[in-house]
mmCIF file of C-alpha atoms and ligand atoms in Angstrom:
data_model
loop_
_atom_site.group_PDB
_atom_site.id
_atom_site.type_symbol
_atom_site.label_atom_id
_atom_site.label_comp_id
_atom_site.label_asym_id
_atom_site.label_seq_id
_atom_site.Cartn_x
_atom_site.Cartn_y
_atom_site.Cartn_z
ATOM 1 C CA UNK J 201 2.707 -28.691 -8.437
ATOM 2 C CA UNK J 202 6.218 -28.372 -7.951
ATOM 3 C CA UNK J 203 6.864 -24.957 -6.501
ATOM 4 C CA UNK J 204 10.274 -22.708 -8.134
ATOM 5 C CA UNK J 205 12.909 -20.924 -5.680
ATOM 6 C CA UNK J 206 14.937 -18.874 -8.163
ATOM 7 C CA UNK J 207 17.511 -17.096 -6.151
ATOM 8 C CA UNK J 208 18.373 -13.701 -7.474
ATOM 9 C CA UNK J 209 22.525 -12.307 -6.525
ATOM 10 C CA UNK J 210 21.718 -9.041 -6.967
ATOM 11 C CA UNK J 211 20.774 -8.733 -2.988
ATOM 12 C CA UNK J 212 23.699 -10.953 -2.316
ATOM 13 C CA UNK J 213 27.037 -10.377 -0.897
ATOM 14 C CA UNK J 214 29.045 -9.834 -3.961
ATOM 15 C CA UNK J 215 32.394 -10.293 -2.517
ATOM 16 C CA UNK J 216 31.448 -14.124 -1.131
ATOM 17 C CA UNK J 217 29.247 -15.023 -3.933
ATOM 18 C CA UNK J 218 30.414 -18.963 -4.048
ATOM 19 C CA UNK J 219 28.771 -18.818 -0.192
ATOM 20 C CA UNK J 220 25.879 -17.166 -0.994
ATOM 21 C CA UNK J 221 24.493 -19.387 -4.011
ATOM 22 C CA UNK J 222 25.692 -22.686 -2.117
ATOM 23 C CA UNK J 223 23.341 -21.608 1.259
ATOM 24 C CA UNK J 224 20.613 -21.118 -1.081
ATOM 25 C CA UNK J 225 21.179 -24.410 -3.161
ATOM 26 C CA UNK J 226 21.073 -25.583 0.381
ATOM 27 C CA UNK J 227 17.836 -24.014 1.435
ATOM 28 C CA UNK J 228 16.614 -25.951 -1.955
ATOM 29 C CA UNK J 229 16.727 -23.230 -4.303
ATOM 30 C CA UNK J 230 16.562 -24.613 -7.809
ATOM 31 C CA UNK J 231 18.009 -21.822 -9.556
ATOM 32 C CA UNK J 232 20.490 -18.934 -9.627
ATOM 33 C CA UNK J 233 18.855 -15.569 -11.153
ATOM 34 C CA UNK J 234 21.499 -13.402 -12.522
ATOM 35 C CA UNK J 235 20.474 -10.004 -13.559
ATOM 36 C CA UNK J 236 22.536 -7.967 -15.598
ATOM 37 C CA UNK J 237 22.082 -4.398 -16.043
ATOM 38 C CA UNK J 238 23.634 -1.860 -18.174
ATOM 39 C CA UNK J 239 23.247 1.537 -16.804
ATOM 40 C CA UNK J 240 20.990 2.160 -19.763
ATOM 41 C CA UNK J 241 17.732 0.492 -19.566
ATOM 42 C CA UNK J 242 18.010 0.854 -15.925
ATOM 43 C CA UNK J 243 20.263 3.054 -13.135
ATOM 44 C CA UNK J 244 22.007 0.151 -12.697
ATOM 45 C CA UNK J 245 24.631 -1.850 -13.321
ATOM 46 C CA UNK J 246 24.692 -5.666 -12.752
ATOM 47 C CA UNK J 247 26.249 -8.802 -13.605
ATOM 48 C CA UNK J 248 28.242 -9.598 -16.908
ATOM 49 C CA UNK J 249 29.025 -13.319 -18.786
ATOM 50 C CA UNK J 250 31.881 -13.845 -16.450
ATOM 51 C CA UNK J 251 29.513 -14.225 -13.465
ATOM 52 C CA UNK J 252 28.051 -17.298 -15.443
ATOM 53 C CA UNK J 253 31.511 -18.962 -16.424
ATOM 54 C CA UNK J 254 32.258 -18.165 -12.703
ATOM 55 C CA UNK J 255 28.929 -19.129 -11.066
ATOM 56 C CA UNK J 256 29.288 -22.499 -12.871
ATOM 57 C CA UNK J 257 32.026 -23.566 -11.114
ATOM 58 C CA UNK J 258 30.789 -23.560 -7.588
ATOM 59 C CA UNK J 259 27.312 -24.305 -8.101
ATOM 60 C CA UNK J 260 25.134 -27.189 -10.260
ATOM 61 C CA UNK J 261 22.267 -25.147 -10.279
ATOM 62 C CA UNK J 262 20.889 -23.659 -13.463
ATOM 63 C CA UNK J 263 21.842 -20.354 -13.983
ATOM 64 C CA UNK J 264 19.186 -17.309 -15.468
ATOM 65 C CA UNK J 265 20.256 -14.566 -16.956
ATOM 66 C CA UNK J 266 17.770 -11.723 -16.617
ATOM 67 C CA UNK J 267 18.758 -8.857 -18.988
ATOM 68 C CA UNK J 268 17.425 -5.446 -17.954
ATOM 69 C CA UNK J 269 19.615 -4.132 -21.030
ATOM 70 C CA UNK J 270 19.027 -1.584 -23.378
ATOM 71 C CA UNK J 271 19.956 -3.817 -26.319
ATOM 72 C CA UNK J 272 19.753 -7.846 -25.118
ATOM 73 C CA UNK J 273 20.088 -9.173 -28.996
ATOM 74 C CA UNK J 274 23.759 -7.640 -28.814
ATOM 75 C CA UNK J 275 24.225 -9.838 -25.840
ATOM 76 C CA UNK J 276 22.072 -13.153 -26.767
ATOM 77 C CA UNK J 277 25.539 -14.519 -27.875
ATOM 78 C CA UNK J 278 27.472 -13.415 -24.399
ATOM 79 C CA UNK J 279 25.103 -15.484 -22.440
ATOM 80 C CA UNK J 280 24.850 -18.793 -24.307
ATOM 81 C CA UNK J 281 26.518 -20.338 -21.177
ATOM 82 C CA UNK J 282 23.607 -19.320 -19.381
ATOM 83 C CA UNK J 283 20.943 -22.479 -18.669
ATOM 84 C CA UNK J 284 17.764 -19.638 -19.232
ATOM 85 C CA UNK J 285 17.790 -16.488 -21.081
ATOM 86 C CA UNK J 286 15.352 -14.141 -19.549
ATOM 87 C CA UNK J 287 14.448 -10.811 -22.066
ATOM 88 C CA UNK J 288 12.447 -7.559 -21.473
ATOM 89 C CA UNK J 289 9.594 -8.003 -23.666
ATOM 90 C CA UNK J 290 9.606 -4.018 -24.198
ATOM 91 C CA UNK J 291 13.093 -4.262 -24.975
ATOM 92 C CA UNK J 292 12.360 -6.181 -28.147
ATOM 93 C CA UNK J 293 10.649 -5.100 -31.294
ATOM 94 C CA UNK J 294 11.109 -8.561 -32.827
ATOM 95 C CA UNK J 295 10.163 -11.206 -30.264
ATOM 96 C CA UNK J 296 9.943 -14.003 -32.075
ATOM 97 C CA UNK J 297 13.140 -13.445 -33.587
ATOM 98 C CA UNK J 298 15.027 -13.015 -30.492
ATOM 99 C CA UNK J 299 13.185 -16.444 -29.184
ATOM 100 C CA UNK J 300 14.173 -18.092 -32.124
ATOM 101 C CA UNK J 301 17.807 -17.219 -31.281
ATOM 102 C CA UNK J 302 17.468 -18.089 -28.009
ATOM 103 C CA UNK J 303 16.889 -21.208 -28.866
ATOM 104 C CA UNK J 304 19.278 -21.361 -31.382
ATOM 105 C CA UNK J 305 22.044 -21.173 -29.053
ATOM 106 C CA UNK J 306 20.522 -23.704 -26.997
ATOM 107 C CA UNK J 307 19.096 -21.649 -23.645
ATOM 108 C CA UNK J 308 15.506 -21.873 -22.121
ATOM 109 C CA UNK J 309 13.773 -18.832 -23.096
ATOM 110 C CA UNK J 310 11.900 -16.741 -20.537
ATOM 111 C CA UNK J 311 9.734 -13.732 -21.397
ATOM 112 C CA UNK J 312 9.695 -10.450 -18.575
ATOM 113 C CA UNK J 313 6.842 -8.367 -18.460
ATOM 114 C CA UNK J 314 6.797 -5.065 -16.665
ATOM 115 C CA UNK J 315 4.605 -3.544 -14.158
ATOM 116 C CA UNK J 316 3.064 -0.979 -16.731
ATOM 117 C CA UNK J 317 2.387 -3.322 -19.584
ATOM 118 C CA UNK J 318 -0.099 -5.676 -20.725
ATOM 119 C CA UNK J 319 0.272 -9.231 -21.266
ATOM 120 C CA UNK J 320 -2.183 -10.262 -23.383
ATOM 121 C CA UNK J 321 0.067 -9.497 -26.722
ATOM 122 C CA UNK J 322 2.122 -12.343 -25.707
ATOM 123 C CA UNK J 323 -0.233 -14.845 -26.426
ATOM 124 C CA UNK J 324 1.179 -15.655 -29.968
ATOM 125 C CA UNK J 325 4.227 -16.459 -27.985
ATOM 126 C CA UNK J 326 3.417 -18.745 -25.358
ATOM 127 C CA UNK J 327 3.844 -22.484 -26.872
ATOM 128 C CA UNK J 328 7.868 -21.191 -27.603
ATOM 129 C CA UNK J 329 8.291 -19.688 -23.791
ATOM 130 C CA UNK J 330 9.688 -21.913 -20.926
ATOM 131 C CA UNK J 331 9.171 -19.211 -18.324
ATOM 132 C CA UNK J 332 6.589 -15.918 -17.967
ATOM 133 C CA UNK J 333 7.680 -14.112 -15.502
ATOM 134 C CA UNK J 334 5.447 -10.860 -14.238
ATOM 135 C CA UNK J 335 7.534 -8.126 -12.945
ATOM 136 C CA UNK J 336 6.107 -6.901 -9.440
ATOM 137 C CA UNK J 337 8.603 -4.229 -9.345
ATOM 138 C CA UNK J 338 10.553 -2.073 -11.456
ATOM 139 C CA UNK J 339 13.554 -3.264 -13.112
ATOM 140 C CA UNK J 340 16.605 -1.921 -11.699
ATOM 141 C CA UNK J 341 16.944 -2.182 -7.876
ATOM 142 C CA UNK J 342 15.875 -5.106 -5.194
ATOM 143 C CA UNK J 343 14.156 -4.199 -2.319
ATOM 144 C CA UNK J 344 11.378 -2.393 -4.044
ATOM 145 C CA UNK J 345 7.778 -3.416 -2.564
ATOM 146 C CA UNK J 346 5.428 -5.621 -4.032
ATOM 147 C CA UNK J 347 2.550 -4.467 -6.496
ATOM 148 C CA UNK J 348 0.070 -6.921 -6.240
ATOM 149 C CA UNK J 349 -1.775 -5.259 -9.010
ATOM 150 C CA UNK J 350 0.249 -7.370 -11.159
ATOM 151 C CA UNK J 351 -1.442 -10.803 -10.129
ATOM 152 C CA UNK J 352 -4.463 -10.536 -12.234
ATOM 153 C CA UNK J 353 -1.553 -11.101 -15.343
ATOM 154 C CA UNK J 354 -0.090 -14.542 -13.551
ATOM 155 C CA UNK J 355 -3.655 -15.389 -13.164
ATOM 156 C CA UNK J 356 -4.182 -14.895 -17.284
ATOM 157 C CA UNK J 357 -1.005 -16.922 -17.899
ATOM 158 C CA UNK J 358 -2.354 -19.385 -15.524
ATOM 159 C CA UNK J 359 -5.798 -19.621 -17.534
ATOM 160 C CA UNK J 360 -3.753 -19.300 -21.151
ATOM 161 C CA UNK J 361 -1.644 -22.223 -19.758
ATOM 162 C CA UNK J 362 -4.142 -24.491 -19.045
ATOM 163 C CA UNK J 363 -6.605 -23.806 -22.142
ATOM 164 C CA UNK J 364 -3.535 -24.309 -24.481
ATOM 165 C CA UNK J 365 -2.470 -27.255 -22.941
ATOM 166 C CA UNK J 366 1.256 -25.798 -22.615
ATOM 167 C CA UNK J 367 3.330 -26.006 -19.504
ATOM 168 C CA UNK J 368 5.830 -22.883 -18.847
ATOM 169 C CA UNK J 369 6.591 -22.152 -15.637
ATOM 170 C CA UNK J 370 4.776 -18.536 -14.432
ATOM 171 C CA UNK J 371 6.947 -16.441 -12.418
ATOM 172 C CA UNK J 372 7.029 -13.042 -10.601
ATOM 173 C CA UNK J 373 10.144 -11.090 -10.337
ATOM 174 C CA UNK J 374 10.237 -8.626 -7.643
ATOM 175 C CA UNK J 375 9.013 -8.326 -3.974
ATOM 176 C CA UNK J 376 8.659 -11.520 -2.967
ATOM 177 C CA UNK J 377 9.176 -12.801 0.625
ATOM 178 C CA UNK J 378 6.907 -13.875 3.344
ATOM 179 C CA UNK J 379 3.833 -11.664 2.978
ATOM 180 C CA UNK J 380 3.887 -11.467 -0.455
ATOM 181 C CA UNK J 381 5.027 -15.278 -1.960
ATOM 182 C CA UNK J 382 1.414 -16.835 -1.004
ATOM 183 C CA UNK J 383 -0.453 -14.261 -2.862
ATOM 184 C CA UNK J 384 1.993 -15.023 -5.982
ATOM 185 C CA UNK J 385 1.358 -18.758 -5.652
ATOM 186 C CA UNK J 386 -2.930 -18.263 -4.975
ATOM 187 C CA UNK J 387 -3.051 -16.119 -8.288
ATOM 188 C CA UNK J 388 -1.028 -19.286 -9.874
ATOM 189 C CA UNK J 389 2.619 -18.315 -9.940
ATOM 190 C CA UNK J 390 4.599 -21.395 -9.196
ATOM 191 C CA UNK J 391 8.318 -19.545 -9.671
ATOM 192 C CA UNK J 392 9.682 -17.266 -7.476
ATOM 193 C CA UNK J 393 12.559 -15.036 -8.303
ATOM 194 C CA UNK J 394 13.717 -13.849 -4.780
ATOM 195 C CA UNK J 395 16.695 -11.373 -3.906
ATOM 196 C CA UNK J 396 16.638 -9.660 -0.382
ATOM 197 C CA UNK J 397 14.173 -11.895 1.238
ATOM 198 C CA UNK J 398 17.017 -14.569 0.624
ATOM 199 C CA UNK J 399 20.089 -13.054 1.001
ATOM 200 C CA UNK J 400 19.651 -11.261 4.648
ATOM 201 C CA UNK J 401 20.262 -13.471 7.672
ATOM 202 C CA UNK J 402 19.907 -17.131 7.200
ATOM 203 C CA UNK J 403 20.002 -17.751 3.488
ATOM 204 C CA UNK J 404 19.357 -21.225 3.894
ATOM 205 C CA UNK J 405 16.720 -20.822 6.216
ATOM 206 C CA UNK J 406 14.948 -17.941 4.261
ATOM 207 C CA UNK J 407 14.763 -20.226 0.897
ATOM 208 C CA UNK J 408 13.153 -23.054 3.094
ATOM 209 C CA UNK J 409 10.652 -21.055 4.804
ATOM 210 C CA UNK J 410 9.465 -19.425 2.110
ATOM 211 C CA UNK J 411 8.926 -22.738 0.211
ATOM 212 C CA UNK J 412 7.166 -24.394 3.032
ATOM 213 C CA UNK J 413 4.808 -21.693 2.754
ATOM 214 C CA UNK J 414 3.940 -22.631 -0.995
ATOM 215 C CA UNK J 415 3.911 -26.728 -0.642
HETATM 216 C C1 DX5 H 675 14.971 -6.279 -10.308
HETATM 217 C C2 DX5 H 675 15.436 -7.703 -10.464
HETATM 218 C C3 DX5 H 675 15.033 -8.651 -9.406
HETATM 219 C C4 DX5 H 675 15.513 -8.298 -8.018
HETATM 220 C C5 DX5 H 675 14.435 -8.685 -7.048
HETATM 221 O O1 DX5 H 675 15.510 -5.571 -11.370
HETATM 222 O O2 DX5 H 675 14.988 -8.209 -11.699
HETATM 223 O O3 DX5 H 675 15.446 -9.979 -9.745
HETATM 224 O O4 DX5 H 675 16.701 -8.942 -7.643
HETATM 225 O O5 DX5 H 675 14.821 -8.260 -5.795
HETATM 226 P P1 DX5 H 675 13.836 -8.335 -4.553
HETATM 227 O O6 DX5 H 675 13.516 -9.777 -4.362
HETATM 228 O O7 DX5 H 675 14.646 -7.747 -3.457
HETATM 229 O O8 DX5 H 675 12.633 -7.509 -4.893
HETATM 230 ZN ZN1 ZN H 676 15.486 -10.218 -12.168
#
């Protein structure tokens, strides 16, 4: 199994953000995880469409947009540059609808579930997802620590996977570094968004050491 570095900006130096994504393409990160944020949904405010446009240029990697917005089928259409599209499934009353745009504009759709809620009523969903990705913390802020209560729902998307014969990629958001990733991985996660455990030190070295611990 082919193990997922996703590297999330949000813990990285913002004024040298061109450095920060190349170290961790470097490290072999194999995506950029943008999170936007509109003050609304969360106390926070994070990136905007012009981080894409402006990501693209200094890195190949895909780019994810993670929207921790208030209203993410407003923006759908302001990140069709984006590679992934990443919603808050409690953020949508239709989600079928808002995959179906997804798709429509031609992004990878990825489906965020928080701490607090279930997962189970995303099973009608799964065959249209290309990433599940279990929030261990809440949206909003990095550096938050881990809840490992949330395992037992990558281990159901793990089981879900395999019965239905699909093959999305099963994340966790949130908390992840070196005491925490091989948990993540054991319960079946194989994609790892990743913000401060990346972007302190070594960023290189942090993304490779915390995939050697998952091969
Ligand atoms: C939280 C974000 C995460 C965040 C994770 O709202 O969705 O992507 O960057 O940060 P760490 O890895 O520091 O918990
Ligand atoms: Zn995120």
């Amino acid at each position: 199994m082919t193990h997922h570095l996703s590297a999330s900006i949000l813990a990285a130096d913002t004024a040298n953000l061109a450095v920060a994504v190349q170290a961790a393409a470097a490290g072999g990160a194999a995506s950029i995880h943008v999170d936007v944020m509109d003050g609304r949904y969360v106390d926070n405010f994070a990136f905007s469409p012009k981080t894409i446009a402006d990501l693209r240029r200094v890195t190949d990697l895909p780019l994810h947009a993670h929207l921790e917005v208030a209203e993410p089928v407003r923006a759908l259409p302001l990140f069709a540059a984006a590679d992934m599209i990443i919603v808050q499934e409690d953020t949508l009353a239709d989600l079928a609808a808002a995959q179906a745009l997804i798709r429509r504009q031609g992004n990878q759709v990825g489906i965020a579930v928080n701490p607090d809620q279930p997962v189970e009523r995303l099973e009608p969903y799964l065959s249209e997802i290309d990433l599940l990705l279990v929030m261990a913390v809440w949206p909003g802020f990095g550096g938050q620590p881990f809840d490992a209560t949330v395992l037992a729902k990558v281990a159901w998307a793990a089981a879900q996977r395999q019965r239905l014969g699909l093959a999305y990629a099963i994340g966790v958001d949130g908390g992840i570094s070196a005491a925490t990733i091989g948990a993540a991985a054991a319960a079946g996660a194989d994609f790892f968004a990743v913000g401060s455990a990346v972007f302190q030190g070594d960023v290189a070295a942090n993304v490779h050491s915390l995939l050697a611990q998952v091969r």
